[in-house]
Amino acid sequence: KAGVTQTPRYLIKTRGQQVTLSCSPISGHRSVSWYQQTPGQGLQFLFEYFSETQRNKGNFPGRFSGRQFSNSRSEMNVSTLELGDSALYLCASSLDRRNSPLHFGNGTRLTVT
Amino acid sequence: GEDVEQSLFLSVREGDSSVINCTYTDSSSTYLYWYKQEPGAGLQLLTYIFSNMDMKQDQRLTVLLNKKDKHLSLRIADTQTGDSAIYFCAEWGLSYQKVTFGTGTKLQVIP
């Protein structure tokens, strides 16, 4: 079974631009969560989607948004990029919301210059 | 709020046992997880334990849970150089309905 696939692996953007990251979950998984990983803040929860609806959201500004499609694939978007948005963005999928563990992709490394 | 704490660094000799500790605060935690992250990669699920269990063993890995003290540990027997990585504990709790990760423990295995 294929794992969680995140594209692209690397991105370099300029301050003020926007970016869209993509995540394809494991087949059959309906929940997708996004995390931001930085050396200073560690792993911070961004949001979770289940059945195309955002079910939970972390403490990030409105510039961070996401969506989930009917095939469970998910995208996250960051608008008006800031230098501090440079991070590894990790997507994880799980069968459902409560009783199954998260399975992570290899992440998208975003660098904002 | 939810909080998961780990020590930052652990160094062991190859062949010894490693014990990585974690404390959490959410008393509604139902599942507790251990993940491994190697450089340039995402997080790999190692094992997990349900909150009504005290112990779980999976080959070289042993997880101990003390729910009263909200303390979780991961023991790696016969530690190998390939075990060098950052290890994260995480918990899913009913209070916040999300998986919260610890700060990560960097395990260095000395040959």
mmCIF file of C-alpha atoms in Angstrom:
data_model
loop_
_atom_site.group_PDB
_atom_site.id
_atom_site.type_symbol
_atom_site.label_atom_id
_atom_site.label_comp_id
_atom_site.label_asym_id
_atom_site.label_seq_id
_atom_site.Cartn_x
_atom_site.Cartn_y
_atom_site.Cartn_z
ATOM 1 C CA LYS A 1 0.000 0.000 0.000
ATOM 2 C CA ALA A 2 1.429 3.393 -0.920
ATOM 3 C CA GLY A 3 2.224 5.746 1.926
ATOM 4 C CA VAL A 4 1.326 9.387 2.356
ATOM 5 C CA THR A 5 2.602 11.424 -0.570
ATOM 6 C CA GLN A 6 3.432 15.100 -0.280
ATOM 7 C CA THR A 7 4.317 17.361 -3.176
ATOM 8 C CA PRO A 8 6.477 19.201 -3.822
ATOM 9 C CA ARG A 9 9.387 18.108 -1.603
ATOM 10 C CA TYR A 10 11.070 21.493 -1.697
ATOM 11 C CA LEU A 11 9.845 25.009 -2.347
ATOM 12 C CA ILE A 12 11.553 28.379 -2.353
ATOM 13 C CA LYS A 13 9.294 31.425 -2.271
ATOM 14 C CA THR A 14 9.656 35.136 -1.711
ATOM 15 C CA ARG A 15 8.004 37.143 1.069
ATOM 16 C CA GLY A 16 4.500 38.215 0.120
ATOM 17 C CA GLN A 17 3.894 35.339 -2.265
ATOM 18 C CA GLN A 18 1.478 32.511 -1.649
ATOM 19 C CA VAL A 19 2.033 28.771 -1.790
ATOM 20 C CA THR A 20 -0.078 25.616 -2.083
ATOM 21 C CA LEU A 21 1.091 22.269 -0.742
ATOM 22 C CA SER A 22 -0.493 18.956 -1.650
ATOM 23 C CA CYS A 23 -1.041 15.741 0.275
ATOM 24 C CA SER A 24 -2.356 12.372 -0.901
ATOM 25 C CA PRO A 25 -3.294 10.146 2.031
ATOM 26 C CA ILE A 26 -2.999 6.396 2.303
ATOM 27 C CA SER A 27 -5.798 4.737 0.367
ATOM 28 C CA GLY A 28 -8.846 4.346 2.591
ATOM 29 C CA HIS A 29 -7.745 6.973 5.106
ATOM 30 C CA ARG A 30 -10.327 9.678 5.585
ATOM 31 C CA SER A 31 -8.638 12.023 8.037
ATOM 32 C CA VAL A 32 -5.790 14.321 7.055
ATOM 33 C CA SER A 33 -3.853 16.505 9.494
ATOM 34 C CA TRP A 34 -1.197 19.124 8.818
ATOM 35 C CA TYR A 35 1.715 20.051 11.065
ATOM 36 C CA GLN A 36 4.423 22.678 10.885
ATOM 37 C CA GLN A 37 7.866 21.659 12.129
ATOM 38 C CA THR A 38 10.535 24.226 12.995
ATOM 39 C CA PRO A 39 13.672 23.933 15.145
ATOM 40 C CA GLY A 40 12.362 26.525 17.586
ATOM 41 C CA GLN A 41 8.711 25.515 17.951
ATOM 42 C CA GLY A 42 8.843 21.804 17.232
ATOM 43 C CA LEU A 43 5.745 20.179 15.780
ATOM 44 C CA GLN A 44 2.769 22.500 15.761
ATOM 45 C CA PHE A 45 -0.714 21.379 14.748
ATOM 46 C CA LEU A 46 -2.218 23.376 11.891
ATOM 47 C CA PHE A 47 -5.550 21.719 11.133
ATOM 48 C CA GLU A 48 -7.368 18.457 10.549
ATOM 49 C CA TYR A 49 -9.824 17.549 7.824
ATOM 50 C CA PHE A 50 -12.273 14.691 7.799
ATOM 51 C CA SER A 51 -14.931 14.065 5.165
ATOM 52 C CA GLU A 52 -14.073 17.356 3.456
ATOM 53 C CA THR A 53 -14.728 19.376 6.629
ATOM 54 C CA GLN A 54 -12.226 21.089 8.890
ATOM 55 C CA ARG A 55 -12.662 19.410 12.267
ATOM 56 C CA ASN A 56 -9.966 21.098 14.308
ATOM 57 C CA LYS A 57 -7.634 24.047 13.955
ATOM 58 C CA GLY A 58 -4.423 25.091 15.683
ATOM 59 C CA ASN A 59 -3.285 28.565 16.691
ATOM 60 C CA PHE A 60 -2.162 29.869 13.328
ATOM 61 C CA PRO A 61 -3.214 33.075 11.587
ATOM 62 C CA GLY A 62 -5.859 33.094 8.884
ATOM 63 C CA ARG A 63 -3.129 33.178 6.234
ATOM 64 C CA PHE A 64 -2.946 29.424 6.722
ATOM 65 C CA SER A 65 -5.860 27.571 5.193
ATOM 66 C CA GLY A 66 -6.630 24.168 3.833
ATOM 67 C CA ARG A 67 -9.190 21.993 2.194
ATOM 68 C CA GLN A 68 -9.966 18.376 1.548
ATOM 69 C CA PHE A 69 -11.439 16.874 -1.576
ATOM 70 C CA SER A 70 -13.923 14.058 -1.956
ATOM 71 C CA ASN A 71 -11.093 11.575 -2.596
ATOM 72 C CA SER A 72 -9.548 12.626 0.771
ATOM 73 C CA ARG A 73 -6.623 14.385 -0.883
ATOM 74 C CA SER A 74 -5.806 17.629 0.874
ATOM 75 C CA GLU A 75 -4.133 20.924 0.130
ATOM 76 C CA MET A 76 -2.922 23.652 2.388
ATOM 77 C CA ASN A 77 -2.355 27.215 1.334
ATOM 78 C CA VAL A 78 -0.278 29.940 2.904
ATOM 79 C CA SER A 79 -0.860 33.471 1.648
ATOM 80 C CA THR A 80 1.307 36.562 2.093
ATOM 81 C CA LEU A 81 4.333 34.516 3.071
ATOM 82 C CA GLU A 82 6.594 35.713 5.876
ATOM 83 C CA LEU A 83 10.168 34.701 6.643
ATOM 84 C CA GLY A 84 8.935 32.895 9.752
ATOM 85 C CA ASP A 85 6.843 30.561 7.616
ATOM 86 C CA SER A 86 10.013 28.761 6.569
ATOM 87 C CA ALA A 87 9.525 25.246 7.920
ATOM 88 C CA LEU A 88 8.950 21.605 7.159
ATOM 89 C CA TYR A 89 5.235 21.067 6.564
ATOM 90 C CA LEU A 90 4.100 17.573 7.369
ATOM 91 C CA CYS A 91 0.889 15.913 6.332
ATOM 92 C CA ALA A 92 -0.458 12.855 8.123
ATOM 93 C CA SER A 93 -3.405 10.606 7.395
ATOM 94 C CA SER A 94 -5.378 8.208 9.547
ATOM 95 C CA LEU A 95 -8.303 5.871 9.047
ATOM 96 C CA ASP A 96 -10.582 7.868 11.278
ATOM 97 C CA ARG A 97 -10.427 10.643 13.836
ATOM 98 C CA ARG A 98 -9.974 8.803 17.095
ATOM 99 C CA ASN A 99 -8.888 5.208 17.081
ATOM 100 C CA SER A 100 -6.117 5.068 14.530
ATOM 101 C CA PRO A 101 -2.599 6.515 14.542
ATOM 102 C CA LEU A 102 -1.256 9.175 12.206
ATOM 103 C CA HIS A 103 0.907 8.111 9.274
ATOM 104 C CA PHE A 104 3.177 10.840 7.979
ATOM 105 C CA GLY A 105 4.509 11.824 4.597
ATOM 106 C CA ASN A 106 8.094 13.024 4.127
ATOM 107 C CA GLY A 107 7.022 16.640 4.191
ATOM 108 C CA THR A 108 7.454 19.730 2.078
ATOM 109 C CA ARG A 109 10.425 21.931 2.952
ATOM 110 C CA LEU A 110 9.385 25.555 2.434
ATOM 111 C CA THR A 111 11.995 28.284 2.409
ATOM 112 C CA VAL A 112 10.849 31.908 2.326
ATOM 113 C CA THR A 113 13.444 34.487 1.287
ATOM 114 C CA GLY B 1 -3.547 23.297 28.080
ATOM 115 C CA GLU B 2 -2.088 20.190 26.576
ATOM 116 C CA ASP B 3 1.642 19.765 27.038
ATOM 117 C CA VAL B 4 4.049 16.914 26.311
ATOM 118 C CA GLU B 5 7.601 17.076 27.649
ATOM 119 C CA GLN B 6 10.716 15.109 26.763
ATOM 120 C CA SER B 7 14.391 15.449 27.497
ATOM 121 C CA LEU B 8 16.287 16.826 24.519
ATOM 122 C CA PHE B 9 19.202 14.448 24.217
ATOM 123 C CA LEU B 10 20.264 10.891 25.056
ATOM 124 C CA SER B 11 23.563 9.209 24.291
ATOM 125 C CA VAL B 12 24.090 5.434 24.598
ATOM 126 C CA ARG B 13 26.652 2.873 23.505
ATOM 127 C CA GLU B 14 25.818 0.391 20.791
ATOM 128 C CA GLY B 15 24.387 -2.789 22.327
ATOM 129 C CA ASP B 16 23.098 -1.050 25.462
ATOM 130 C CA SER B 17 19.451 -0.339 26.192
ATOM 131 C CA SER B 18 18.021 3.130 25.624
ATOM 132 C CA VAL B 19 15.186 4.555 27.679
ATOM 133 C CA ILE B 20 13.414 7.666 26.426
ATOM 134 C CA ASN B 21 10.984 9.325 28.802
ATOM 135 C CA CYS B 22 7.959 11.512 28.263
ATOM 136 C CA THR B 23 5.408 13.243 30.485
ATOM 137 C CA TYR B 24 2.040 14.595 29.417
ATOM 138 C CA THR B 25 -0.647 16.657 31.068
ATOM 139 C CA ASP B 26 -3.924 15.776 29.358
ATOM 140 C CA SER B 27 -5.678 13.338 31.678
ATOM 141 C CA SER B 28 -8.157 12.508 28.906
ATOM 142 C CA SER B 29 -5.409 11.005 26.736
ATOM 143 C CA THR B 30 -6.615 7.813 25.147
ATOM 144 C CA TYR B 31 -3.776 6.886 22.809
ATOM 145 C CA LEU B 32 -0.066 7.499 23.283
ATOM 146 C CA TYR B 33 2.407 7.123 20.453
ATOM 147 C CA TRP B 34 6.100 6.909 19.745
ATOM 148 C CA TYR B 35 7.472 8.186 16.442
ATOM 149 C CA LYS B 36 10.975 8.185 14.970
ATOM 150 C CA GLN B 37 12.321 10.878 12.660
ATOM 151 C CA GLU B 38 15.518 10.485 10.665
ATOM 152 C CA PRO B 39 17.192 13.454 8.939
ATOM 153 C CA GLY B 40 15.261 14.744 5.951
ATOM 154 C CA ALA B 41 12.313 12.438 6.535
ATOM 155 C CA GLY B 42 8.851 12.540 8.010
ATOM 156 C CA LEU B 43 7.800 10.804 11.210
ATOM 157 C CA GLN B 44 7.694 7.021 11.276
ATOM 158 C CA LEU B 45 5.211 5.407 13.657
ATOM 159 C CA LEU B 46 7.083 2.985 15.928
ATOM 160 C CA THR B 47 4.415 1.822 18.334
ATOM 161 C CA TYR B 48 1.435 3.010 20.331
ATOM 162 C CA ILE B 49 -0.399 2.103 23.490
ATOM 163 C CA PHE B 50 -3.972 2.559 24.614
ATOM 164 C CA SER B 51 -4.412 4.337 27.929
ATOM 165 C CA ASN B 52 -5.896 1.292 29.683
ATOM 166 C CA MET B 53 -2.659 -0.649 29.124
ATOM 167 C CA ASP B 54 0.446 -0.574 31.333
ATOM 168 C CA MET B 55 2.912 -2.109 28.942
ATOM 169 C CA LYS B 56 3.348 -3.103 25.336
ATOM 170 C CA GLN B 57 6.246 -5.038 23.840
ATOM 171 C CA ASP B 58 7.078 -5.155 20.157
ATOM 172 C CA GLN B 59 10.362 -6.890 19.303
ATOM 173 C CA ARG B 60 13.141 -4.617 20.651
ATOM 174 C CA LEU B 61 10.688 -1.955 21.788
ATOM 175 C CA THR B 62 8.957 -1.842 25.164
ATOM 176 C CA VAL B 63 6.500 0.891 26.079
ATOM 177 C CA LEU B 64 5.616 1.523 29.707
ATOM 178 C CA LEU B 65 2.721 3.732 30.746
ATOM 179 C CA ASN B 66 2.155 5.100 34.245
ATOM 180 C CA LYS B 67 -1.202 6.765 33.896
ATOM 181 C CA LYS B 68 -1.272 8.011 37.488
ATOM 182 C CA ASP B 69 1.951 9.991 36.962
ATOM 183 C CA LYS B 70 1.174 10.679 33.268
ATOM 184 C CA HIS B 71 4.549 9.192 32.362
ATOM 185 C CA LEU B 72 5.383 7.259 29.223
ATOM 186 C CA SER B 73 8.680 5.580 28.359
ATOM 187 C CA LEU B 74 10.165 3.817 25.366
ATOM 188 C CA ARG B 75 12.875 1.232 25.914
ATOM 189 C CA ILE B 76 14.967 0.115 22.956
ATOM 190 C CA ALA B 77 16.867 -3.081 23.660
ATOM 191 C CA ASP B 78 20.254 -3.766 22.034
ATOM 192 C CA THR B 79 20.448 -0.269 20.565
ATOM 193 C CA GLN B 80 22.058 -0.094 17.127
ATOM 194 C CA THR B 81 23.638 2.800 15.209
ATOM 195 C CA GLY B 82 20.617 2.716 12.905
ATOM 196 C CA ASP B 83 18.483 3.721 15.892
ATOM 197 C CA SER B 84 20.135 7.149 15.931
ATOM 198 C CA ALA B 85 17.296 9.588 15.269
ATOM 199 C CA ILE B 86 14.882 11.949 17.002
ATOM 200 C CA TYR B 87 12.112 10.225 18.928
ATOM 201 C CA PHE B 88 8.791 11.915 19.569
ATOM 202 C CA CYS B 89 6.117 10.890 21.984
ATOM 203 C CA ALA B 90 2.594 12.044 21.248
ATOM 204 C CA GLU B 91 -0.824 11.800 22.763
ATOM 205 C CA TRP B 92 -4.365 11.996 21.512
ATOM 206 C CA GLY B 93 -6.802 13.291 24.093
ATOM 207 C CA LEU B 94 -10.535 13.787 24.211
ATOM 208 C CA SER B 95 -10.062 17.299 25.558
ATOM 209 C CA TYR B 96 -8.416 18.739 22.467
ATOM 210 C CA GLN B 97 -9.277 16.110 19.848
ATOM 211 C CA LYS B 98 -5.884 16.249 18.208
ATOM 212 C CA VAL B 99 -2.467 14.609 18.420
ATOM 213 C CA THR B 100 -0.003 16.690 20.449
ATOM 214 C CA PHE B 101 3.702 15.992 20.094
ATOM 215 C CA GLY B 102 6.528 16.301 22.543
ATOM 216 C CA THR B 103 9.668 18.286 21.862
ATOM 217 C CA GLY B 104 11.572 15.234 20.666
ATOM 218 C CA THR B 105 14.586 13.398 22.110
ATOM 219 C CA LYS B 106 17.679 13.099 19.960
ATOM 220 C CA LEU B 107 19.196 9.652 20.454
ATOM 221 C CA GLN B 108 22.896 9.328 19.669
ATOM 222 C CA VAL B 109 24.285 5.792 19.492
ATOM 223 C CA ILE B 110 28.040 5.543 19.956
ATOM 224 C CA PRO B 111 29.682 2.606 18.158
#
